[in-house]
């Protein structure tokens, strides 16, 4: 006899991937479940790396400003944060929320269902996790008054590849912004439009920011 609830926890285990890959926040108990999965916050502007709060353009990126691009999720296995990869991942979580809203059961992703720090703020946890990435993508925009203003930098990562495994808080490499791209810009346009629609009933100010 196979337990009918054998997969009941699987979706939560899968979604835990995103919390564990967060940049700019300490991964702590009880959300990490076990002590060996905890770690200090990575890339927050302290030694040994400069962090993501004041990142310069790469020498060949064609720009000269610095951006605060904290937050978001690390990519699979390295310290880079990629807008296109993150955009489709954020869209997947947001789409999962909208499908659950219309076809059920939305209660599976209600506030308090995921092991994340925001699981008691009155917002569905799936949206809390997606917002961690959406906020980062918004920060990757070229500033007003600059060439290509409003476009989105394709990625931010180390000046050189960091040896694996290296914990994010121990990454010694300086961080750099790579040039903006059409692909990254369209990812932001799509995810921000979706976010504006979804957050209208939860956070109108954030919804307006995403729509703009």
Short mmCIF file of C-alpha atoms in Angstrom, two decimals:
data_model
loop_
_atom_site.label_atom_id
_atom_site.label_comp_id
_atom_site.label_asym_id
_atom_site.label_seq_id
_atom_site.Cartn_x
_atom_site.Cartn_y
_atom_site.Cartn_z
CA UNK A 1 0.00 0.00 0.00
CA UNK A 2 1.40 3.39 -1.04
CA UNK A 3 0.67 6.27 1.29
CA UNK A 4 -1.61 8.74 -0.59
CA UNK A 5 0.33 11.60 1.02
CA UNK A 6 3.77 10.38 -0.06
CA UNK A 7 4.31 13.55 -2.15
CA UNK A 8 2.62 16.00 0.22
CA UNK A 9 5.91 17.48 1.46
CA UNK A 10 7.77 17.28 -1.85
CA UNK A 11 6.66 20.69 -3.11
CA UNK A 12 7.87 22.35 0.09
CA UNK A 13 11.24 20.60 -0.08
CA UNK A 14 11.61 21.76 -3.70
CA UNK A 15 10.63 25.34 -2.88
CA UNK A 16 13.18 25.41 -0.03
CA UNK A 17 15.86 25.59 -2.74
CA UNK A 18 15.13 29.28 -3.19
CA UNK A 19 15.57 30.27 0.45
CA UNK A 20 18.85 28.35 0.66
CA UNK A 21 20.13 30.18 -2.44
CA UNK A 22 19.24 33.67 -1.23
CA UNK A 23 21.90 36.34 -1.45
CA UNK A 24 22.24 39.09 1.11
CA UNK A 25 20.65 37.31 4.05
CA UNK A 26 21.89 34.83 6.65
CA UNK A 27 20.45 31.33 6.21
CA UNK A 28 19.39 30.42 9.73
CA UNK A 29 17.43 28.02 11.88
CA UNK A 30 14.62 27.11 12.04
CA UNK A 31 14.20 27.84 8.33
CA UNK A 32 17.30 25.90 7.28
CA UNK A 33 15.91 22.85 9.15
CA UNK A 34 19.34 21.50 10.14
CA UNK A 35 22.48 23.32 11.42
CA UNK A 36 24.73 22.13 8.58
CA UNK A 37 22.64 24.12 6.09
CA UNK A 38 23.03 27.46 7.88
CA UNK A 39 25.51 30.14 6.75
CA UNK A 40 26.23 33.84 7.25
CA UNK A 41 24.85 36.38 4.79
CA UNK A 42 26.80 36.59 1.54
CA UNK A 43 27.77 39.69 -0.43
CA UNK A 44 26.56 42.32 2.00
CA UNK A 45 29.48 44.73 1.66
CA UNK A 46 31.90 43.35 4.25
CA UNK A 47 35.29 41.65 4.10
CA UNK A 48 36.55 39.63 2.31
CA UNK A 49 34.48 40.84 -0.66
CA UNK A 50 32.97 44.19 -1.58
CA UNK A 51 29.51 42.74 -1.69
CA UNK A 52 26.52 43.66 -3.81
CA UNK A 53 25.47 46.93 -2.19
CA UNK A 54 27.83 49.08 -4.28
CA UNK A 55 28.85 47.20 -7.44
CA UNK A 56 30.88 48.80 -10.21
CA UNK A 57 30.50 48.23 -13.93
CA UNK A 58 32.95 45.74 -15.40
CA UNK A 59 35.80 47.40 -17.34
CA UNK A 60 34.32 46.35 -20.69
CA UNK A 61 30.66 46.93 -19.77
CA UNK A 62 30.46 50.39 -21.30
CA UNK A 63 29.27 52.14 -18.13
CA UNK A 64 30.88 53.96 -15.21
CA UNK A 65 28.31 54.00 -12.38
CA UNK A 66 27.77 51.76 -9.38
CA UNK A 67 24.55 50.03 -8.32
CA UNK A 68 23.07 48.51 -5.19
CA UNK A 69 22.06 45.07 -6.47
CA UNK A 70 21.67 43.23 -3.19
CA UNK A 71 19.25 40.36 -2.78
CA UNK A 72 18.09 37.84 -5.34
CA UNK A 73 19.10 34.22 -5.67
CA UNK A 74 22.50 32.82 -6.49
CA UNK A 75 22.66 30.70 -9.61
CA UNK A 76 23.20 26.95 -9.49
CA UNK A 77 26.58 26.40 -7.90
CA UNK A 78 28.26 29.79 -8.33
CA UNK A 79 28.04 33.25 -6.80
CA UNK A 80 26.62 34.91 -9.91
CA UNK A 81 23.12 36.34 -10.12
CA UNK A 82 21.61 36.20 -13.61
CA UNK A 83 18.48 38.14 -14.55
CA UNK A 84 17.30 35.77 -17.28
CA UNK A 85 17.73 32.67 -15.12
CA UNK A 86 16.19 34.42 -12.14
CA UNK A 87 13.40 35.88 -14.24
CA UNK A 88 12.09 32.52 -15.41
CA UNK A 89 12.41 31.11 -11.88
CA UNK A 90 10.49 34.04 -10.38
CA UNK A 91 7.87 33.73 -13.11
CA UNK A 92 7.47 30.04 -12.30
CA UNK A 93 6.71 30.81 -8.64
CA UNK A 94 4.33 33.62 -9.58
CA UNK A 95 2.62 31.43 -12.16
CA UNK A 96 2.31 28.65 -9.61
CA UNK A 97 0.59 31.13 -7.29
CA UNK A 98 -1.84 32.31 -9.98
CA UNK A 99 -2.70 28.76 -11.01
CA UNK A 100 -3.35 27.84 -7.38
CA UNK A 101 -5.47 30.96 -6.97
CA UNK A 102 -7.71 30.05 -9.90
CA UNK A 103 -7.62 26.25 -9.81
CA UNK A 104 -6.66 25.55 -6.18
CA UNK A 105 -5.58 24.84 -3.64
CA UNK A 106 -4.15 28.27 -2.78
CA UNK A 107 -4.03 27.30 0.88
CA UNK A 108 -1.05 25.07 0.03
CA UNK A 109 1.06 28.23 -0.34
CA UNK A 110 -0.62 30.46 2.23
CA UNK A 111 1.28 32.50 4.80
CA UNK A 112 3.00 30.09 7.18
CA UNK A 113 3.40 27.17 4.77
CA UNK A 114 7.05 27.67 3.75
CA UNK A 115 10.13 27.66 5.96
CA UNK A 116 11.12 31.29 5.30
CA UNK A 117 11.54 34.33 7.59
CA UNK A 118 8.50 36.07 6.09
CA UNK A 119 6.07 33.25 6.91
CA UNK A 120 4.03 35.31 9.38
CA UNK A 121 3.54 38.60 7.53
CA UNK A 122 0.07 38.01 6.13
CA UNK A 123 1.32 37.52 2.53
CA UNK A 124 1.24 34.12 0.77
CA UNK A 125 4.69 32.62 1.20
CA UNK A 126 5.09 31.85 -2.50
CA UNK A 127 4.87 35.59 -3.17
CA UNK A 128 7.34 36.42 -0.40
CA UNK A 129 9.95 34.13 -1.95
CA UNK A 130 9.37 35.40 -5.49
CA UNK A 131 9.65 39.01 -4.32
CA UNK A 132 13.18 38.37 -3.06
CA UNK A 133 14.19 37.91 -6.71
CA UNK A 134 11.88 40.52 -8.25
CA UNK A 135 13.33 43.24 -5.99
CA UNK A 136 16.83 42.27 -7.15
CA UNK A 137 15.87 42.40 -10.84
CA UNK A 138 14.39 45.87 -10.37
CA UNK A 139 17.70 47.03 -8.87
CA UNK A 140 19.57 45.82 -11.99
CA UNK A 141 18.13 48.61 -14.17
CA UNK A 142 20.35 51.20 -15.79
CA UNK A 143 19.75 54.47 -13.86
CA UNK A 144 17.80 57.41 -15.28
CA UNK A 145 19.92 59.85 -17.22
CA UNK A 146 22.40 57.21 -18.35
CA UNK A 147 22.71 55.69 -21.82
CA UNK A 148 20.23 52.78 -22.13
CA UNK A 149 18.35 54.01 -19.05
CA UNK A 150 15.72 51.52 -17.96
CA UNK A 151 17.37 48.55 -19.61
CA UNK A 152 18.58 45.80 -17.32
CA UNK A 153 22.09 44.51 -16.68
CA UNK A 154 22.32 40.91 -17.75
CA UNK A 155 24.12 39.70 -14.63
CA UNK A 156 26.34 40.49 -11.68
CA UNK A 157 29.12 38.16 -10.67
CA UNK A 158 32.72 37.88 -9.55
CA UNK A 159 35.54 39.42 -11.57
CA UNK A 160 37.02 35.92 -11.80
CA UNK A 161 35.46 32.50 -11.31
CA UNK A 162 35.45 31.58 -7.64
CA UNK A 163 36.73 28.09 -6.80
CA UNK A 164 34.05 25.61 -5.78
CA UNK A 165 32.97 25.09 -3.13
CA UNK A 166 33.25 28.62 -1.72
CA UNK A 167 30.68 29.88 0.75
CA UNK A 168 29.18 33.22 -0.38
CA UNK A 169 30.31 35.07 2.74
CA UNK A 170 33.89 33.88 2.09
CA UNK A 171 33.98 34.89 -1.58
CA UNK A 172 37.12 37.08 -1.97
CA UNK A 173 36.34 38.31 -5.51
CA UNK A 174 35.20 41.85 -6.31
CA UNK A 175 31.75 42.00 -7.89
CA UNK A 176 31.05 43.47 -11.33
CA UNK A 177 28.03 44.45 -13.41
CA UNK A 178 27.94 43.04 -16.91
CA UNK A 179 26.36 45.04 -19.79
CA UNK A 180 22.59 45.41 -20.12
CA UNK A 181 20.85 43.10 -22.57
CA UNK A 182 17.55 42.87 -24.41
CA UNK A 183 16.92 39.43 -22.90
CA UNK A 184 17.32 40.70 -19.33
CA UNK A 185 15.19 43.76 -20.03
CA UNK A 186 12.35 41.68 -21.47
CA UNK A 187 12.53 39.35 -18.47
CA UNK A 188 12.04 42.30 -16.16
CA UNK A 189 9.20 43.66 -18.30
CA UNK A 190 7.35 40.34 -18.17
CA UNK A 191 7.93 39.57 -14.49
CA UNK A 192 7.20 43.14 -13.39
CA UNK A 193 3.92 43.19 -15.32
CA UNK A 194 2.94 39.89 -13.72
CA UNK A 195 3.99 41.20 -10.29
CA UNK A 196 1.96 44.39 -10.75
CA UNK A 197 -1.13 42.29 -11.40
CA UNK A 198 -0.57 39.95 -8.46
CA UNK A 199 0.54 42.43 -5.78
CA UNK A 200 -2.26 44.91 -6.45
CA UNK A 201 -4.33 43.38 -3.65
CA UNK A 202 -1.39 42.73 -1.28
CA UNK A 203 0.92 45.74 -1.68
CA UNK A 204 -0.43 48.50 -3.98
CA UNK A 205 2.76 50.58 -3.71
CA UNK A 206 4.93 47.67 -4.84
CA UNK A 207 2.41 46.87 -7.56
CA UNK A 208 2.66 50.43 -8.88
CA UNK A 209 6.46 50.26 -8.80
CA UNK A 210 6.43 47.06 -10.82
CA UNK A 211 3.95 48.46 -13.34
CA UNK A 212 6.09 51.56 -13.84
#
